[in-house]
Every structure is written in structure tokens, then in C-alpha cells.
mmCIF file of C-alpha atoms in Angstrom:
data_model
loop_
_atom_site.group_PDB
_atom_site.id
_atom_site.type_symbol
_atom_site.label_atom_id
_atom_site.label_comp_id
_atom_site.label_asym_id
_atom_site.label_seq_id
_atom_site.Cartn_x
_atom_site.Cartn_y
_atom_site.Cartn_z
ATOM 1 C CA UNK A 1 4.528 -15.972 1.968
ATOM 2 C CA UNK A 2 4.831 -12.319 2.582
ATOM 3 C CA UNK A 3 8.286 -11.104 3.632
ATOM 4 C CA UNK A 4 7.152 -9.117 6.787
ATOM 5 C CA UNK A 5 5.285 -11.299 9.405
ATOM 6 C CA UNK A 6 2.270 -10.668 11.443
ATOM 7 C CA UNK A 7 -0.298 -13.013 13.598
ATOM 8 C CA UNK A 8 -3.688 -13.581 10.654
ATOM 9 C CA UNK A 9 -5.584 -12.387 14.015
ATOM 10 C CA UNK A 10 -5.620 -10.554 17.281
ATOM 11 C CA UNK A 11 -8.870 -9.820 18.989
ATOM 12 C CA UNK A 12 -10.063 -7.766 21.547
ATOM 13 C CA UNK A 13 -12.912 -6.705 23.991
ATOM 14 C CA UNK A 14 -13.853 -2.636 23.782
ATOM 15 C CA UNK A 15 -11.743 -0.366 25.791
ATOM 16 C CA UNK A 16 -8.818 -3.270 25.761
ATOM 17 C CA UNK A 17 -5.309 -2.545 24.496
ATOM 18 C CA UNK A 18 -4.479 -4.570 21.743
ATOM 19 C CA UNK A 19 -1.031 -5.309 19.972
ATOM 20 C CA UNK A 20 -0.078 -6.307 16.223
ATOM 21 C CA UNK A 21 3.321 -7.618 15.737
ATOM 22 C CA UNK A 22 5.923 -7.149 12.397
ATOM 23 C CA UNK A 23 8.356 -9.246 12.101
ATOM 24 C CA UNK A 24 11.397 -8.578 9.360
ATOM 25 C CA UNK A 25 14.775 -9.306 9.184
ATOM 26 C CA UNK A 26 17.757 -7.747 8.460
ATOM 27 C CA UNK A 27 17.120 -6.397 4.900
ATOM 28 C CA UNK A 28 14.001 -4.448 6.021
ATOM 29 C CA UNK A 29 13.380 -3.475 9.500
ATOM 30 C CA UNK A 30 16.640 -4.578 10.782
ATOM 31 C CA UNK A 31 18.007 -2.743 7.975
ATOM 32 C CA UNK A 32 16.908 0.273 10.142
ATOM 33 C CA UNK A 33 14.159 0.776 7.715
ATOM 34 C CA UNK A 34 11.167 2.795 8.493
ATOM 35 C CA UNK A 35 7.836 0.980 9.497
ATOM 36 C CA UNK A 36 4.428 2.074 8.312
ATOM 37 C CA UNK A 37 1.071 0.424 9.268
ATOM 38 C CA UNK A 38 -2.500 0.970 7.282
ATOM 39 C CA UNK A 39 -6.005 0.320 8.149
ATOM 40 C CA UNK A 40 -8.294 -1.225 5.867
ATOM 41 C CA UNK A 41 -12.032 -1.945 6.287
ATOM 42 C CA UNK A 42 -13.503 -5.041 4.236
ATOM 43 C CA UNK A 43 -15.018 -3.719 0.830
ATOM 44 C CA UNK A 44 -12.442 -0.306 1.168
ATOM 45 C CA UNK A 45 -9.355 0.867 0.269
ATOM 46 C CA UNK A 46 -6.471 1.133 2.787
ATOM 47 C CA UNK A 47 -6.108 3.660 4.950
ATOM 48 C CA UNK A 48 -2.395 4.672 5.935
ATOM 49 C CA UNK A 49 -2.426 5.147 10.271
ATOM 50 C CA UNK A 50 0.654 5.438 11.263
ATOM 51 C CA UNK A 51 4.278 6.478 9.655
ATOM 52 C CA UNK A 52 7.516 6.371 10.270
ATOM 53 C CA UNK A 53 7.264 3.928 13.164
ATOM 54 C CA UNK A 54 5.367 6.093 15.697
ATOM 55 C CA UNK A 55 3.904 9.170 13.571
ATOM 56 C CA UNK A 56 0.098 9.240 13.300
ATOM 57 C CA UNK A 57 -1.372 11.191 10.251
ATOM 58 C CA UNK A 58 -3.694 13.815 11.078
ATOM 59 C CA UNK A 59 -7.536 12.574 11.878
ATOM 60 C CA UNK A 60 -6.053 9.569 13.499
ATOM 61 C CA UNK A 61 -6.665 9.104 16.829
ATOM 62 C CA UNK A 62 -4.028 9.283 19.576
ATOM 63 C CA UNK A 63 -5.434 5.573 21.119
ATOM 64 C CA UNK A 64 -3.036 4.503 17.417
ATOM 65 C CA UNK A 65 0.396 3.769 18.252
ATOM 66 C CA UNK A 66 3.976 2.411 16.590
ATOM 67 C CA UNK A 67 7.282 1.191 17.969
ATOM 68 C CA UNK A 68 10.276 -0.003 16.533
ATOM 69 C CA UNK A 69 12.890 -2.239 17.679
ATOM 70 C CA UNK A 70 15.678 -4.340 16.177
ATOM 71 C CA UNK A 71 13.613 -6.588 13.612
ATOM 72 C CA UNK A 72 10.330 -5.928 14.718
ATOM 73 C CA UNK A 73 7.762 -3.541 14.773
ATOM 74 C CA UNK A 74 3.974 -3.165 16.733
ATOM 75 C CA UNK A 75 0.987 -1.216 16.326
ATOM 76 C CA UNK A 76 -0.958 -0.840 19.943
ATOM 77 C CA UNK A 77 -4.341 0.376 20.031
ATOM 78 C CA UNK A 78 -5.190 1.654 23.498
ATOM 79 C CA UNK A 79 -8.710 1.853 24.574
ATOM 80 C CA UNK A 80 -10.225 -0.469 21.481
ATOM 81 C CA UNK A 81 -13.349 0.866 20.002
ATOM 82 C CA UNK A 82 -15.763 -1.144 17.744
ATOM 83 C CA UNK A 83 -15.063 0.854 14.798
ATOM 84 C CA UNK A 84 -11.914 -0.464 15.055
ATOM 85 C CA UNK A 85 -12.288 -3.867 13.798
ATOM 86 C CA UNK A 86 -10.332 -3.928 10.499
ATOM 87 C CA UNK A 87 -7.590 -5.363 8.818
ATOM 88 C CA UNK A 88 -4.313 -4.162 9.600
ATOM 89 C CA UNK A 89 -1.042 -4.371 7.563
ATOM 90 C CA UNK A 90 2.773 -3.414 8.065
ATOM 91 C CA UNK A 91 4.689 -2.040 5.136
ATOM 92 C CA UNK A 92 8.589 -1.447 5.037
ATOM 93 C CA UNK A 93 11.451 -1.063 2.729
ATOM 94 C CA UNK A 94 13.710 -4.318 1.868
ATOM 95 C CA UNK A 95 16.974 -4.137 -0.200
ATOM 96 C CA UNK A 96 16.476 -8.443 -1.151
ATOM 97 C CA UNK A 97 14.739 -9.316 -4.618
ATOM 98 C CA UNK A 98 11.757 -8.983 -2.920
ATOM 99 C CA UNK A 99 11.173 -5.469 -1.766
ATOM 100 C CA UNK A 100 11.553 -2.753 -2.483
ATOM 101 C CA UNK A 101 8.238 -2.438 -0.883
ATOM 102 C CA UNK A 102 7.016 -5.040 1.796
ATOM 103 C CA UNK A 103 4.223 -5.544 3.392
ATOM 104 C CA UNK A 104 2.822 -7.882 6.388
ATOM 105 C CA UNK A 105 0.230 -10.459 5.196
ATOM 106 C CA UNK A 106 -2.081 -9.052 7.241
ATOM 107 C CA UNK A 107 -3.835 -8.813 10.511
ATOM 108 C CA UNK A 108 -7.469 -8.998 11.257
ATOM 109 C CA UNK A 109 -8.880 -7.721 14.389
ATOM 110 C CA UNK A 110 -12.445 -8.492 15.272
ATOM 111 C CA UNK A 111 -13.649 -6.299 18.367
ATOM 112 C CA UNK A 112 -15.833 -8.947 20.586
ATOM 113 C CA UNK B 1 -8.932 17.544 -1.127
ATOM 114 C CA UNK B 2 -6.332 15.048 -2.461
ATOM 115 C CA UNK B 3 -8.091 12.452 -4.454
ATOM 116 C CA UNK B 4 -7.387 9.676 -6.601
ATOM 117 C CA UNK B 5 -9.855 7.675 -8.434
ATOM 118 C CA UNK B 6 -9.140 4.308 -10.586
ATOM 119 C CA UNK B 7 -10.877 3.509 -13.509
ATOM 120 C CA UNK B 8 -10.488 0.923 -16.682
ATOM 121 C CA UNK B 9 -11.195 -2.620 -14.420
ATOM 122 C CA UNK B 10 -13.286 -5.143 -15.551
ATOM 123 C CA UNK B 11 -13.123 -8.521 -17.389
ATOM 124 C CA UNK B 12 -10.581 -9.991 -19.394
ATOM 125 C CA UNK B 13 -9.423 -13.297 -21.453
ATOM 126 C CA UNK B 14 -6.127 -14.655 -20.271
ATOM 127 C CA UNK B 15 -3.451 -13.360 -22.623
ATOM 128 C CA UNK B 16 -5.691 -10.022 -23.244
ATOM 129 C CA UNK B 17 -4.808 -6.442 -22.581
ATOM 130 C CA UNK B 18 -6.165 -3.936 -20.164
ATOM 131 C CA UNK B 19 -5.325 -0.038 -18.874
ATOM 132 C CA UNK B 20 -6.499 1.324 -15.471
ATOM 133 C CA UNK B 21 -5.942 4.936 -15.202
ATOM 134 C CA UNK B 22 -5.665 6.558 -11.813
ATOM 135 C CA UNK B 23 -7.209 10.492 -12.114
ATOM 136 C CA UNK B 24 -5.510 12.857 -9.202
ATOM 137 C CA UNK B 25 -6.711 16.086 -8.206
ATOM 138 C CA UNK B 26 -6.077 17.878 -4.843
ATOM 139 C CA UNK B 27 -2.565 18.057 -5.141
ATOM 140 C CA UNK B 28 0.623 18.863 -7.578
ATOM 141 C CA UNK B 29 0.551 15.984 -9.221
ATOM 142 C CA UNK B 30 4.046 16.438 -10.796
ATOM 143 C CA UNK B 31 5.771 16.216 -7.431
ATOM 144 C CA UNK B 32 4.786 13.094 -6.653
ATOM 145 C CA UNK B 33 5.176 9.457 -7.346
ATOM 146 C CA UNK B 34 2.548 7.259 -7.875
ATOM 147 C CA UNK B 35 2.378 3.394 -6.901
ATOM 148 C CA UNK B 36 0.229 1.102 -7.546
ATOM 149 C CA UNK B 37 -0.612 -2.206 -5.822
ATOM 150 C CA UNK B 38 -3.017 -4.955 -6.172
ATOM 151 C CA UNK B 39 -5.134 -7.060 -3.502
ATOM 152 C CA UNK B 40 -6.467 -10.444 -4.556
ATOM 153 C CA UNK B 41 -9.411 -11.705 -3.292
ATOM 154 C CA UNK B 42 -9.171 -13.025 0.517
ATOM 155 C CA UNK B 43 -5.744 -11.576 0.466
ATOM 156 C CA UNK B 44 -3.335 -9.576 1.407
ATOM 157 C CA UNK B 45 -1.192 -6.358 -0.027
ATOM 158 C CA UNK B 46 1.135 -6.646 -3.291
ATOM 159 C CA UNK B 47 3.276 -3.320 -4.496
ATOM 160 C CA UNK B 48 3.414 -3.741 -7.622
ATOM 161 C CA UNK B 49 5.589 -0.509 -8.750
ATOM 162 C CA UNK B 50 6.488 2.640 -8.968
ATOM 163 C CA UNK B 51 6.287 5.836 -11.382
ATOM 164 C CA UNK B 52 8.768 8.558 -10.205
ATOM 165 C CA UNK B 53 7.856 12.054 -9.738
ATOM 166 C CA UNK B 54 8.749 14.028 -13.250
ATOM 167 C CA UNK B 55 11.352 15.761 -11.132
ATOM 168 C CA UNK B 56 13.020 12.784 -10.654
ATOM 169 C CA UNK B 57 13.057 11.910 -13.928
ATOM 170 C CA UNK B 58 9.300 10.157 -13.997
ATOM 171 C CA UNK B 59 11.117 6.382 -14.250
ATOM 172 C CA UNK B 60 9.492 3.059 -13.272
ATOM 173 C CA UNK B 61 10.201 0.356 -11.001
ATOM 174 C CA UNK B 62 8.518 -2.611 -10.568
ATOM 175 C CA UNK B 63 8.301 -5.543 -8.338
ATOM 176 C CA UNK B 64 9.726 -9.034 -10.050
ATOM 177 C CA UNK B 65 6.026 -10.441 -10.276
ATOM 178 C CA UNK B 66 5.188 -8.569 -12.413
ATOM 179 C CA UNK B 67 7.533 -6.755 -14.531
ATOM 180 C CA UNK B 68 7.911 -7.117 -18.170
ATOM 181 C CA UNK B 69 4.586 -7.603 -18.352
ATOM 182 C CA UNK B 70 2.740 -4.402 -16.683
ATOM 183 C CA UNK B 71 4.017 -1.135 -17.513
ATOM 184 C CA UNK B 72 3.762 2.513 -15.287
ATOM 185 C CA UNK B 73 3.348 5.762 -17.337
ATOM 186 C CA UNK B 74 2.036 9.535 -16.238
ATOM 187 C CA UNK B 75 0.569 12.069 -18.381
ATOM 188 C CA UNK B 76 1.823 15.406 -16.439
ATOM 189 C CA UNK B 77 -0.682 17.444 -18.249
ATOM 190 C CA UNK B 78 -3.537 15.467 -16.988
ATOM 191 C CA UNK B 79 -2.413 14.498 -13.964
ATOM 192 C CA UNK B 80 -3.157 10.821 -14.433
ATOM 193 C CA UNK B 81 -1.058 7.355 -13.906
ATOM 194 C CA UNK B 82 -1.369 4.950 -15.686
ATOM 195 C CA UNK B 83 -0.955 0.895 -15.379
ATOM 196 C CA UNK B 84 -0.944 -0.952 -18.038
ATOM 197 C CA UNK B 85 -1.815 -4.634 -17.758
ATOM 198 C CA UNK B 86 -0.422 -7.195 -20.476
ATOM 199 C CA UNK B 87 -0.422 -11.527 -21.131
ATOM 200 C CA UNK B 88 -3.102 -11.763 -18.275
ATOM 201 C CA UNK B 89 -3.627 -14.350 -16.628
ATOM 202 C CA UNK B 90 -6.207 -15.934 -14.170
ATOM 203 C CA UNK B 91 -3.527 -15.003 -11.078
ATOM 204 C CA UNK B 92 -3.676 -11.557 -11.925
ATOM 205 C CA UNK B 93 -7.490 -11.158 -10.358
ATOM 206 C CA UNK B 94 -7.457 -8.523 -7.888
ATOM 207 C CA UNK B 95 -8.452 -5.138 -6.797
ATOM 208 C CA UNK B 96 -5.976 -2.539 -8.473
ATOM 209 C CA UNK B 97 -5.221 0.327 -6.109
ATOM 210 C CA UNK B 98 -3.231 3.185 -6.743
ATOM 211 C CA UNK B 99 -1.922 5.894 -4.005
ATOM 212 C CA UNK B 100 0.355 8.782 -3.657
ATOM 213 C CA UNK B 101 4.248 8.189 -2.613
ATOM 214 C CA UNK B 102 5.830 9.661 0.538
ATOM 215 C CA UNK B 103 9.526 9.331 1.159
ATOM 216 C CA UNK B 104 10.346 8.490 4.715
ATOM 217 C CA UNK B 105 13.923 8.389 3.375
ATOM 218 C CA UNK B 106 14.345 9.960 -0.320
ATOM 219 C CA UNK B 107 17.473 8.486 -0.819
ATOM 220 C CA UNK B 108 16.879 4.876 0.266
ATOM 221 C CA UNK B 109 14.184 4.872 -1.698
ATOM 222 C CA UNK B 110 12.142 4.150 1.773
ATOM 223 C CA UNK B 111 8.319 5.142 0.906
ATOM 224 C CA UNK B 112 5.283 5.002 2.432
ATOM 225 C CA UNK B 113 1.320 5.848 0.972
ATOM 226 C CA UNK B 114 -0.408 8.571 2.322
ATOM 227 C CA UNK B 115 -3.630 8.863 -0.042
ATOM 228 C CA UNK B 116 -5.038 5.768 -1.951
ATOM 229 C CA UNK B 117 -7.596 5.166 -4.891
ATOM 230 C CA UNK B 118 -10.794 3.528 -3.933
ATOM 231 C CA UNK B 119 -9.910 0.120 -6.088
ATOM 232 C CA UNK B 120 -10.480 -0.958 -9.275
ATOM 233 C CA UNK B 121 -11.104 -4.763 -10.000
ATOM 234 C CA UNK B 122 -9.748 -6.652 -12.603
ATOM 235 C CA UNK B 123 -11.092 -10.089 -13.164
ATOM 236 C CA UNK B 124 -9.255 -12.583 -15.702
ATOM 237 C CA UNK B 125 -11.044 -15.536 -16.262
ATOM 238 C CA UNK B 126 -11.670 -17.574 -19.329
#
């Protein structure tokens, strides 16, 4: 049971705009806490895609985008590309016995 | 280039003993923590703790899975972390990933990962 959740899977056609939800509580995100989201291919190592809420390392592409609001968090991919099927996870900081560090169980998105 | 590469996975007894080592280069290694986390297969992410930078006095934390029985260490001169694995057991089969700290807020403790290790796996199995 993993303390931030998000849907196992979205999908999405190419050139779609596709949303991942985060959902906390009030000793992470509603905490004010910052949300981060990472990419991860099967077989690879995660990839960290956006910071902060809405900040999006360099190399990642602008279509990669975070909010923030009360409890919750999304990443929205506008304009979905194949290469974009991956696994996508939200991380945060929680003050409970089960942070500090917290992540999302997970979200796969196939592109159809 | 920052880069971190794992190394020291493989197969173990339950109860046995193992080290992975996480080799950095790219970047100054003593201003940094290190993290490390584990995936198990089919699943999802698991922090498993951190190793401060030295300037912040190089302590560990650890996430209540797992601690008393792995341990986080850095050698400064080398620029490696260290995770050392103890009493394994068949639950602790995963990939072992480590990756550089950012601080989103330094004195919340609020971190994110901005450059990971390509995985290690550890398989404990009788």
C-alpha cells in the first residue's frame, strides 16, 4: 500500500493529452510538500521529469507538465508520443512513520 | 557527465550478508547526499535511506523497513556509497538503485533525485 496514490494505468492514443493523478494527505502534499514525478522505462532505471511540482529538468520536453493543489498532484503530457509509454511515479516528502520519502505505486501508460 | 554505477548484486542465502557499492564521478561527490532505493520485481519504488552530504555531517537515515538491518556509509576519498545489506531475507529481492539527493527544501528535509544508478539486483533465495 504505498502512501501516495495513483491510477495502476492511464492510456492514451498519440498526440492525446494524458493525465496521472497523486493523491496524499495532509502529512505529504497537503503538508505543502513539494511533488516530484520520474519516468521509468521497463528493464531501466528511473528517470527524474519533473521537480518541484511544475519544473522540468533540462532535456525534458516542454509536452511534460506538473501541478499542485491541496492534496493532490498531476503530471499532463500534452501531445503523447510513443516513446512515451513508461511507468510513471510521484515522490513527496511525509512527516508520518512512513516517509520521509514517498512515492506513488506507480502508473503505467501504454500509448495505443 | 554525472554518473553513478552500482555494483556488488547477486545471490544470497537468507540470513547472509551482501555490499553494493555505488561509484560517482561527474560531480563533487562530497556535496551531496546519496539515497538509495530498491524496486522489487513487478513493483513499485521503496526509499530505503539516506547518507548525508559530509558537510552535513555524512549521517544516515533510513526508512523503518529496513533499518537495523542495512546500513549507509561513504568513502569521501573515493567517492563511493555504500549499502550494506544484512539477515536477508527472500523479501529483500529487488533491483538496488542508488541516485544523487536534491533538496527542494534543505531544511524540511524535502528531497528529490536528479541522477540515478543503472540498478543492481539482489536475489535472496534459498
Amino acid at each position: 500500500q504505498s502512501v501516495l496514490t495513483q491510477p495502476p494505468s492511464v492510456s492514451g492514443a498519440p498526440g492525446q493529452r494524458v493525465t496521472i493523478s497523486c493523491t496524499g494527505s495532509s502529512s505529504n502534499i497537503g503538508a505543502g510538500y513539494d511533488v516530484h514525478w520520474y519516468q521509468q522505462f521497463p528493464g531501466s532505471a528511473p528517470r527524474l521529469l519533473i521537480y518541484s511540482n511544475n519544473n522540468r529538468p533540462s532535456g525534458v520536453p516542454d509536452r511534460f507538465s506538473g501541478s499542485k493543489s491541496g492534496t493532490s498532484a498531476s503530471l499532463v503530457i500534452s501531445g503523447l508520443q510513443p516513446e512515451d509509454e513508461a511507468g510513471y511515479y510521484c515522490q513527496s516528502y511525509d512527516t508520518s512513520l512512513s516517509g520521509p520519502v514517498v512515492f506513488g505505486g506507480g502508473t503505467w501508460l501504454p500509448v495505443l | 557527465e554525472v554518473q553513478l554505477v552500482e555494483s556488488g548484486g547477486g545471490l544470497a542465502i537468507p540470513g547472509q550478508s551482501l555490499r553494493i557499492s555505488c561509484s560517482t564521478s561527474g560531480f563533487i561527490f562530497g556535496d551531496y547526499g546519496m539515497s538509495w532505493f530498491r524496486q522489487a520485481p513487478g513493483e513499485g519504488l521503496e526509499w530505503i535511506g539516506l547518507v548525508r552530504a559530509k558537510a552535513s555531517g555524512g549521517t544516515a537515515e533510513y526508512a523503518a523497513s529496513v533499518k537495523g538491518r542495512f546500513t549507509l556509509s561513504r568513502d569521501e576519498s573515493k567517492g563511493i556509497a555504500y549499502l550494506h545489506l544484512n539477515s536477508l531475507n527472500i523479501e529483500d529481492t529487488a533491483v538496488y538503485y542508488c541516485a544523487r539527493v536534491l533538496y527542494s527544501d534543505f531544511w524540511s528535509g524535502s528531497q528529490y533525485f536528479d541522477y540515478w544508478g543503472q540498478g543492481t539486483l539482489v536475489t535472496v533465495s534459498s
